[in-house]
JSON list of C-alpha atoms in Angstrom, two decimals:
[
{"chain": "A", "resi": 12, "resn": "UNK", "atom": "CA", "xyz": [-106.30, 32.37, 61.07]},
{"chain": "A", "resi": 13, "resn": "UNK", "atom": "CA", "xyz": [-107.46, 29.15, 62.69]},
{"chain": "A", "resi": 14, "resn": "UNK", "atom": "CA", "xyz": [-104.95, 26.33, 62.43]},
{"chain": "A", "resi": 15, "resn": "UNK", "atom": "CA", "xyz": [-105.59, 22.61, 62.50]},
{"chain": "A", "resi": 16, "resn": "UNK", "atom": "CA", "xyz": [-103.52, 21.17, 65.37]},
{"chain": "A", "resi": 17, "resn": "UNK", "atom": "CA", "xyz": [-102.93, 17.42, 65.66]},
{"chain": "A", "resi": 18, "resn": "UNK", "atom": "CA", "xyz": [-101.48, 16.17, 68.94]},
{"chain": "A", "resi": 19, "resn": "UNK", "atom": "CA", "xyz": [-99.97, 12.69, 68.94]},
{"chain": "A", "resi": 20, "resn": "UNK", "atom": "CA", "xyz": [-99.70, 11.36, 72.48]},
{"chain": "A", "resi": 21, "resn": "UNK", "atom": "CA", "xyz": [-97.55, 8.24, 72.60]},
{"chain": "A", "resi": 22, "resn": "UNK", "atom": "CA", "xyz": [-97.58, 7.59, 76.31]},
{"chain": "A", "resi": 23, "resn": "UNK", "atom": "CA", "xyz": [-98.69, 4.07, 77.18]},
{"chain": "A", "resi": 24, "resn": "UNK", "atom": "CA", "xyz": [-100.32, 5.63, 80.28]},
{"chain": "A", "resi": 25, "resn": "UNK", "atom": "CA", "xyz": [-103.50, 7.67, 79.84]},
{"chain": "A", "resi": 26, "resn": "UNK", "atom": "CA", "xyz": [-103.04, 10.69, 82.08]},
{"chain": "A", "resi": 27, "resn": "UNK", "atom": "CA", "xyz": [-99.30, 10.05, 82.23]},
{"chain": "A", "resi": 28, "resn": "UNK", "atom": "CA", "xyz": [-96.91, 12.97, 82.36]},
{"chain": "A", "resi": 29, "resn": "UNK", "atom": "CA", "xyz": [-96.45, 13.49, 78.61]},
{"chain": "A", "resi": 30, "resn": "UNK", "atom": "CA", "xyz": [-100.19, 12.91, 78.04]},
{"chain": "A", "resi": 31, "resn": "UNK", "atom": "CA", "xyz": [-101.01, 15.55, 80.67]},
{"chain": "A", "resi": 32, "resn": "UNK", "atom": "CA", "xyz": [-98.74, 18.02, 78.86]},
{"chain": "A", "resi": 33, "resn": "UNK", "atom": "CA", "xyz": [-100.62, 17.21, 75.64]},
{"chain": "A", "resi": 34, "resn": "UNK", "atom": "CA", "xyz": [-103.88, 18.17, 77.34]},
{"chain": "A", "resi": 35, "resn": "UNK", "atom": "CA", "xyz": [-102.40, 21.48, 78.49]},
{"chain": "A", "resi": 36, "resn": "UNK", "atom": "CA", "xyz": [-101.01, 22.22, 75.03]},
{"chain": "A", "resi": 37, "resn": "UNK", "atom": "CA", "xyz": [-104.41, 21.45, 73.53]},
{"chain": "A", "resi": 38, "resn": "UNK", "atom": "CA", "xyz": [-106.18, 23.69, 76.05]},
{"chain": "A", "resi": 39, "resn": "UNK", "atom": "CA", "xyz": [-103.93, 26.60, 75.08]},
{"chain": "A", "resi": 40, "resn": "UNK", "atom": "CA", "xyz": [-104.34, 25.97, 71.35]},
{"chain": "A", "resi": 41, "resn": "UNK", "atom": "CA", "xyz": [-108.14, 25.85, 71.62]},
{"chain": "A", "resi": 42, "resn": "UNK", "atom": "CA", "xyz": [-108.26, 28.99, 73.77]},
{"chain": "A", "resi": 43, "resn": "UNK", "atom": "CA", "xyz": [-106.36, 30.77, 70.98]},
{"chain": "A", "resi": 44, "resn": "UNK", "atom": "CA", "xyz": [-109.09, 29.85, 68.50]},
{"chain": "A", "resi": 45, "resn": "UNK", "atom": "CA", "xyz": [-107.45, 26.85, 66.87]},
{"chain": "A", "resi": 46, "resn": "UNK", "atom": "CA", "xyz": [-109.00, 23.50, 66.05]},
{"chain": "A", "resi": 47, "resn": "UNK", "atom": "CA", "xyz": [-107.20, 20.77, 68.02]},
{"chain": "A", "resi": 48, "resn": "UNK", "atom": "CA", "xyz": [-107.43, 17.00, 68.18]},
{"chain": "A", "resi": 49, "resn": "UNK", "atom": "CA", "xyz": [-105.45, 14.59, 70.34]},
{"chain": "A", "resi": 50, "resn": "UNK", "atom": "CA", "xyz": [-104.80, 11.05, 69.18]},
{"chain": "A", "resi": 51, "resn": "UNK", "atom": "CA", "xyz": [-103.83, 8.70, 72.01]},
{"chain": "A", "resi": 52, "resn": "UNK", "atom": "CA", "xyz": [-101.69, 6.15, 70.18]},
{"chain": "A", "resi": 53, "resn": "UNK", "atom": "CA", "xyz": [-102.16, 3.46, 72.83]},
{"chain": "A", "resi": 54, "resn": "UNK", "atom": "CA", "xyz": [-105.82, 3.25, 71.85]},
{"chain": "A", "resi": 55, "resn": "UNK", "atom": "CA", "xyz": [-104.93, 2.64, 68.21]},
{"chain": "A", "resi": 56, "resn": "UNK", "atom": "CA", "xyz": [-103.78, -0.48, 66.42]},
{"chain": "A", "resi": 57, "resn": "UNK", "atom": "CA", "xyz": [-100.60, 0.35, 64.54]},
{"chain": "A", "resi": 58, "resn": "UNK", "atom": "CA", "xyz": [-98.61, -2.55, 63.12]},
{"chain": "A", "resi": 59, "resn": "UNK", "atom": "CA", "xyz": [-94.91, -2.40, 62.38]},
{"chain": "A", "resi": 60, "resn": "UNK", "atom": "CA", "xyz": [-93.80, -1.53, 58.86]},
{"chain": "A", "resi": 61, "resn": "UNK", "atom": "CA", "xyz": [-92.94, -4.80, 57.09]},
{"chain": "A", "resi": 62, "resn": "UNK", "atom": "CA", "xyz": [-90.75, -3.20, 54.41]},
{"chain": "A", "resi": 63, "resn": "UNK", "atom": "CA", "xyz": [-92.92, -4.64, 51.64]},
{"chain": "A", "resi": 64, "resn": "UNK", "atom": "CA", "xyz": [-92.44, -1.48, 49.49]},
{"chain": "A", "resi": 65, "resn": "UNK", "atom": "CA", "xyz": [-96.08, -1.42, 48.41]},
{"chain": "A", "resi": 66, "resn": "UNK", "atom": "CA", "xyz": [-96.27, 2.27, 49.38]},
{"chain": "A", "resi": 67, "resn": "UNK", "atom": "CA", "xyz": [-92.85, 3.48, 48.27]},
{"chain": "A", "resi": 68, "resn": "UNK", "atom": "CA", "xyz": [-92.04, 1.39, 45.20]},
{"chain": "A", "resi": 69, "resn": "UNK", "atom": "CA", "xyz": [-95.52, 0.72, 43.87]},
{"chain": "A", "resi": 70, "resn": "UNK", "atom": "CA", "xyz": [-97.11, 3.95, 45.17]},
{"chain": "A", "resi": 71, "resn": "UNK", "atom": "CA", "xyz": [-100.14, 2.09, 46.50]},
{"chain": "A", "resi": 72, "resn": "UNK", "atom": "CA", "xyz": [-101.74, 2.32, 49.94]},
{"chain": "A", "resi": 73, "resn": "UNK", "atom": "CA", "xyz": [-100.21, 0.25, 52.70]},
{"chain": "A", "resi": 74, "resn": "UNK", "atom": "CA", "xyz": [-101.85, -3.19, 52.64]},
{"chain": "A", "resi": 75, "resn": "UNK", "atom": "CA", "xyz": [-101.97, -3.39, 56.44]},
{"chain": "A", "resi": 76, "resn": "UNK", "atom": "CA", "xyz": [-105.43, -3.00, 57.88]},
{"chain": "A", "resi": 77, "resn": "UNK", "atom": "CA", "xyz": [-104.98, -0.94, 61.01]},
{"chain": "A", "resi": 78, "resn": "UNK", "atom": "CA", "xyz": [-105.34, 2.64, 62.28]},
{"chain": "A", "resi": 79, "resn": "UNK", "atom": "CA", "xyz": [-102.07, 4.02, 60.88]},
{"chain": "A", "resi": 80, "resn": "UNK", "atom": "CA", "xyz": [-103.52, 5.26, 57.57]},
{"chain": "A", "resi": 81, "resn": "UNK", "atom": "CA", "xyz": [-106.18, 7.34, 59.32]},
{"chain": "A", "resi": 82, "resn": "UNK", "atom": "CA", "xyz": [-103.62, 8.94, 61.66]},
{"chain": "A", "resi": 83, "resn": "UNK", "atom": "CA", "xyz": [-101.19, 9.65, 58.83]},
{"chain": "A", "resi": 84, "resn": "UNK", "atom": "CA", "xyz": [-103.98, 11.29, 56.79]},
{"chain": "A", "resi": 85, "resn": "UNK", "atom": "CA", "xyz": [-104.63, 13.54, 59.80]},
{"chain": "A", "resi": 86, "resn": "UNK", "atom": "CA", "xyz": [-100.92, 14.41, 59.85]},
{"chain": "A", "resi": 87, "resn": "UNK", "atom": "CA", "xyz": [-101.06, 15.35, 56.17]},
{"chain": "A", "resi": 88, "resn": "UNK", "atom": "CA", "xyz": [-104.15, 17.53, 56.78]},
{"chain": "A", "resi": 89, "resn": "UNK", "atom": "CA", "xyz": [-102.81, 19.28, 59.90]},
{"chain": "A", "resi": 90, "resn": "UNK", "atom": "CA", "xyz": [-101.07, 22.65, 59.94]},
{"chain": "A", "resi": 91, "resn": "UNK", "atom": "CA", "xyz": [-99.40, 21.91, 63.27]},
{"chain": "A", "resi": 92, "resn": "UNK", "atom": "CA", "xyz": [-98.25, 18.53, 64.57]},
{"chain": "A", "resi": 93, "resn": "UNK", "atom": "CA", "xyz": [-97.37, 17.97, 68.22]},
{"chain": "A", "resi": 94, "resn": "UNK", "atom": "CA", "xyz": [-95.40, 14.79, 68.89]},
{"chain": "A", "resi": 95, "resn": "UNK", "atom": "CA", "xyz": [-95.32, 13.81, 72.55]},
{"chain": "A", "resi": 96, "resn": "UNK", "atom": "CA", "xyz": [-93.42, 10.97, 74.14]},
{"chain": "A", "resi": 97, "resn": "UNK", "atom": "CA", "xyz": [-92.10, 9.72, 77.43]},
{"chain": "A", "resi": 98, "resn": "UNK", "atom": "CA", "xyz": [-88.37, 9.13, 77.13]},
{"chain": "A", "resi": 99, "resn": "UNK", "atom": "CA", "xyz": [-87.37, 5.49, 77.43]},
{"chain": "A", "resi": 100, "resn": "UNK", "atom": "CA", "xyz": [-83.64, 4.75, 77.39]},
{"chain": "A", "resi": 101, "resn": "UNK", "atom": "CA", "xyz": [-83.02, 8.22, 75.90]},
{"chain": "A", "resi": 102, "resn": "UNK", "atom": "CA", "xyz": [-85.30, 7.86, 72.91]},
{"chain": "A", "resi": 103, "resn": "UNK", "atom": "CA", "xyz": [-88.98, 8.04, 71.98]},
{"chain": "A", "resi": 104, "resn": "UNK", "atom": "CA", "xyz": [-91.58, 5.45, 72.86]},
{"chain": "A", "resi": 105, "resn": "UNK", "atom": "CA", "xyz": [-92.08, 2.42, 70.63]},
{"chain": "A", "resi": 106, "resn": "UNK", "atom": "CA", "xyz": [-95.60, 3.63, 69.87]},
{"chain": "A", "resi": 107, "resn": "UNK", "atom": "CA", "xyz": [-94.30, 6.88, 68.34]},
{"chain": "A", "resi": 108, "resn": "UNK", "atom": "CA", "xyz": [-91.47, 5.23, 66.43]},
{"chain": "A", "resi": 109, "resn": "UNK", "atom": "CA", "xyz": [-93.84, 2.64, 64.98]},
{"chain": "A", "resi": 110, "resn": "UNK", "atom": "CA", "xyz": [-96.13, 5.40, 63.69]},
{"chain": "A", "resi": 111, "resn": "UNK", "atom": "CA", "xyz": [-93.20, 7.33, 62.19]},
{"chain": "A", "resi": 112, "resn": "UNK", "atom": "CA", "xyz": [-91.99, 4.22, 60.38]},
{"chain": "A", "resi": 113, "resn": "UNK", "atom": "CA", "xyz": [-95.44, 3.78, 58.88]},
{"chain": "A", "resi": 114, "resn": "UNK", "atom": "CA", "xyz": [-95.31, 7.30, 57.36]},
{"chain": "A", "resi": 115, "resn": "UNK", "atom": "CA", "xyz": [-93.16, 6.00, 54.50]},
{"chain": "A", "resi": 116, "resn": "UNK", "atom": "CA", "xyz": [-95.90, 6.14, 51.87]},
{"chain": "A", "resi": 117, "resn": "UNK", "atom": "CA", "xyz": [-97.13, 9.66, 52.59]},
{"chain": "A", "resi": 118, "resn": "UNK", "atom": "CA", "xyz": [-94.26, 11.55, 54.20]},
{"chain": "A", "resi": 119, "resn": "UNK", "atom": "CA", "xyz": [-93.65, 13.48, 50.95]},
{"chain": "A", "resi": 120, "resn": "UNK", "atom": "CA", "xyz": [-97.14, 14.98, 51.36]},
{"chain": "A", "resi": 121, "resn": "UNK", "atom": "CA", "xyz": [-96.28, 16.40, 54.80]},
{"chain": "A", "resi": 122, "resn": "UNK", "atom": "CA", "xyz": [-95.14, 19.81, 53.57]},
{"chain": "A", "resi": 123, "resn": "UNK", "atom": "CA", "xyz": [-94.71, 23.11, 55.41]},
{"chain": "A", "resi": 124, "resn": "UNK", "atom": "CA", "xyz": [-95.78, 21.72, 58.77]},
{"chain": "A", "resi": 125, "resn": "UNK", "atom": "CA", "xyz": [-95.11, 23.35, 62.12]},
{"chain": "A", "resi": 126, "resn": "UNK", "atom": "CA", "xyz": [-93.91, 20.92, 64.78]},
{"chain": "A", "resi": 127, "resn": "UNK", "atom": "CA", "xyz": [-93.81, 20.97, 68.54]},
{"chain": "A", "resi": 128, "resn": "UNK", "atom": "CA", "xyz": [-92.26, 18.23, 70.64]},
{"chain": "A", "resi": 129, "resn": "UNK", "atom": "CA", "xyz": [-93.16, 17.25, 74.18]},
{"chain": "A", "resi": 130, "resn": "UNK", "atom": "CA", "xyz": [-90.72, 14.95, 75.98]},
{"chain": "A", "resi": 131, "resn": "UNK", "atom": "CA", "xyz": [-90.86, 13.76, 79.57]},
{"chain": "A", "resi": 132, "resn": "UNK", "atom": "CA", "xyz": [-88.41, 11.71, 81.60]},
{"chain": "A", "resi": 133, "resn": "UNK", "atom": "CA", "xyz": [-87.29, 10.86, 85.10]},
{"chain": "A", "resi": 134, "resn": "UNK", "atom": "CA", "xyz": [-83.97, 12.39, 84.06]},
{"chain": "A", "resi": 135, "resn": "UNK", "atom": "CA", "xyz": [-83.28, 15.86, 85.43]},
{"chain": "A", "resi": 136, "resn": "UNK", "atom": "CA", "xyz": [-80.65, 16.71, 82.83]},
{"chain": "A", "resi": 137, "resn": "UNK", "atom": "CA", "xyz": [-82.39, 18.32, 79.88]},
{"chain": "A", "resi": 138, "resn": "UNK", "atom": "CA", "xyz": [-79.29, 17.88, 77.74]},
{"chain": "A", "resi": 139, "resn": "UNK", "atom": "CA", "xyz": [-79.67, 14.10, 77.87]},
{"chain": "A", "resi": 140, "resn": "UNK", "atom": "CA", "xyz": [-83.28, 14.43, 76.70]},
{"chain": "A", "resi": 141, "resn": "UNK", "atom": "CA", "xyz": [-82.11, 16.25, 73.58]},
{"chain": "A", "resi": 142, "resn": "UNK", "atom": "CA", "xyz": [-81.22, 12.85, 72.12]},
{"chain": "A", "resi": 143, "resn": "UNK", "atom": "CA", "xyz": [-84.93, 12.20, 71.81]},
{"chain": "A", "resi": 144, "resn": "UNK", "atom": "CA", "xyz": [-85.47, 15.52, 70.05]},
{"chain": "A", "resi": 145, "resn": "UNK", "atom": "CA", "xyz": [-82.60, 14.61, 67.69]},
{"chain": "A", "resi": 146, "resn": "UNK", "atom": "CA", "xyz": [-84.50, 11.43, 66.81]},
{"chain": "A", "resi": 147, "resn": "UNK", "atom": "CA", "xyz": [-87.59, 13.50, 65.97]},
{"chain": "A", "resi": 148, "resn": "UNK", "atom": "CA", "xyz": [-85.32, 15.73, 63.88]},
{"chain": "A", "resi": 149, "resn": "UNK", "atom": "CA", "xyz": [-84.34, 12.67, 61.84]},
{"chain": "A", "resi": 150, "resn": "UNK", "atom": "CA", "xyz": [-87.99, 12.29, 60.84]},
{"chain": "A", "resi": 151, "resn": "UNK", "atom": "CA", "xyz": [-88.30, 15.99, 60.02]},
{"chain": "A", "resi": 152, "resn": "UNK", "atom": "CA", "xyz": [-85.15, 15.84, 57.87]},
{"chain": "A", "resi": 153, "resn": "UNK", "atom": "CA", "xyz": [-87.17, 13.68, 55.46]},
{"chain": "A", "resi": 154, "resn": "UNK", "atom": "CA", "xyz": [-90.03, 16.20, 55.18]},
{"chain": "A", "resi": 155, "resn": "UNK", "atom": "CA", "xyz": [-90.34, 19.26, 52.96]},
{"chain": "A", "resi": 156, "resn": "UNK", "atom": "CA", "xyz": [-89.92, 22.57, 54.79]},
{"chain": "A", "resi": 157, "resn": "UNK", "atom": "CA", "xyz": [-90.83, 21.57, 58.37]},
{"chain": "A", "resi": 158, "resn": "UNK", "atom": "CA", "xyz": [-90.42, 24.13, 61.16]},
{"chain": "A", "resi": 159, "resn": "UNK", "atom": "CA", "xyz": [-89.75, 23.26, 64.79]},
{"chain": "A", "resi": 160, "resn": "UNK", "atom": "CA", "xyz": [-91.71, 25.84, 66.77]},
{"chain": "A", "resi": 161, "resn": "UNK", "atom": "CA", "xyz": [-90.96, 24.62, 70.27]},
{"chain": "A", "resi": 162, "resn": "UNK", "atom": "CA", "xyz": [-90.01, 21.84, 72.66]},
{"chain": "A", "resi": 163, "resn": "UNK", "atom": "CA", "xyz": [-91.42, 21.22, 76.11]},
{"chain": "A", "resi": 164, "resn": "UNK", "atom": "CA", "xyz": [-89.03, 19.31, 78.38]},
{"chain": "A", "resi": 165, "resn": "UNK", "atom": "CA", "xyz": [-90.77, 17.67, 81.33]},
{"chain": "A", "resi": 166, "resn": "UNK", "atom": "CA", "xyz": [-87.74, 16.77, 83.41]},
{"chain": "A", "resi": 167, "resn": "UNK", "atom": "CA", "xyz": [-87.58, 14.89, 86.69]},
{"chain": "A", "resi": 168, "resn": "UNK", "atom": "CA", "xyz": [-90.92, 13.09, 86.33]},
{"chain": "A", "resi": 169, "resn": "UNK", "atom": "CA", "xyz": [-91.24, 9.36, 86.77]},
{"chain": "A", "resi": 170, "resn": "UNK", "atom": "CA", "xyz": [-94.61, 8.60, 88.34]},
{"chain": "A", "resi": 171, "resn": "UNK", "atom": "CA", "xyz": [-98.00, 9.66, 87.00]},
{"chain": "A", "resi": 172, "resn": "UNK", "atom": "CA", "xyz": [-98.92, 13.15, 88.16]},
{"chain": "A", "resi": 173, "resn": "UNK", "atom": "CA", "xyz": [-95.44, 14.40, 89.01]},
{"chain": "A", "resi": 174, "resn": "UNK", "atom": "CA", "xyz": [-95.61, 16.81, 86.06]},
{"chain": "A", "resi": 175, "resn": "UNK", "atom": "CA", "xyz": [-98.29, 18.86, 87.84]},
{"chain": "A", "resi": 176, "resn": "UNK", "atom": "CA", "xyz": [-95.64, 20.49, 90.05]},
{"chain": "A", "resi": 177, "resn": "UNK", "atom": "CA", "xyz": [-93.27, 21.32, 87.19]},
{"chain": "A", "resi": 178, "resn": "UNK", "atom": "CA", "xyz": [-92.86, 24.44, 85.01]},
{"chain": "A", "resi": 179, "resn": "UNK", "atom": "CA", "xyz": [-93.39, 22.27, 81.91]},
{"chain": "A", "resi": 180, "resn": "UNK", "atom": "CA", "xyz": [-97.14, 22.22, 82.62]},
{"chain": "A", "resi": 181, "resn": "UNK", "atom": "CA", "xyz": [-97.37, 25.99, 82.14]},
{"chain": "A", "resi": 182, "resn": "UNK", "atom": "CA", "xyz": [-94.91, 25.89, 79.22]},
{"chain": "A", "resi": 183, "resn": "UNK", "atom": "CA", "xyz": [-97.09, 23.40, 77.32]},
{"chain": "A", "resi": 184, "resn": "UNK", "atom": "CA", "xyz": [-100.16, 25.57, 77.84]},
{"chain": "A", "resi": 185, "resn": "UNK", "atom": "CA", "xyz": [-98.32, 28.72, 76.74]},
{"chain": "A", "resi": 186, "resn": "UNK", "atom": "CA", "xyz": [-96.89, 27.06, 73.62]},
{"chain": "A", "resi": 187, "resn": "UNK", "atom": "CA", "xyz": [-100.35, 25.92, 72.62]},
{"chain": "A", "resi": 188, "resn": "UNK", "atom": "CA", "xyz": [-101.69, 29.40, 73.23]},
{"chain": "A", "resi": 189, "resn": "UNK", "atom": "CA", "xyz": [-99.01, 30.97, 70.98]},
{"chain": "A", "resi": 190, "resn": "UNK", "atom": "CA", "xyz": [-100.16, 29.14, 67.85]},
{"chain": "A", "resi": 191, "resn": "UNK", "atom": "CA", "xyz": [-101.35, 31.69, 65.30]}
]
């Protein structure tokens, strides 16, 4: 069965290490016969949630006119969501967190999703990077029946391109290829 895979790349650098892993994941997913789309968050306008409660209290669409609604609709429609981030100060990028915060109005419609996480950092200690995965888990704790299918840890990468010599490149491809 073909699955709809949505890859959210939150690197501020096109072709950065986490973005490169997204491309490899997508290549594997497509080779396995899945439909895949990557959204590069840096190219999108996503405003901060203002806490106005229009979406949650009044059950109306967010009044902000930006790209968040389109991305969130894609999240609702996807079977598989890949959330990729460089690790800054042991947490996800601001771009990813801003998008997650904007999911308030439709997060209850994100049911039975499969999730993969891609995290990259200059840090060599994978255990320290798990803090970022824990932050993603906080988002998933609000969803109905999510499943974490895998995590790619791109450790020891600081400068653009350093990921190309790391096992994470192959791991991202293989995880994408395993989607059924």
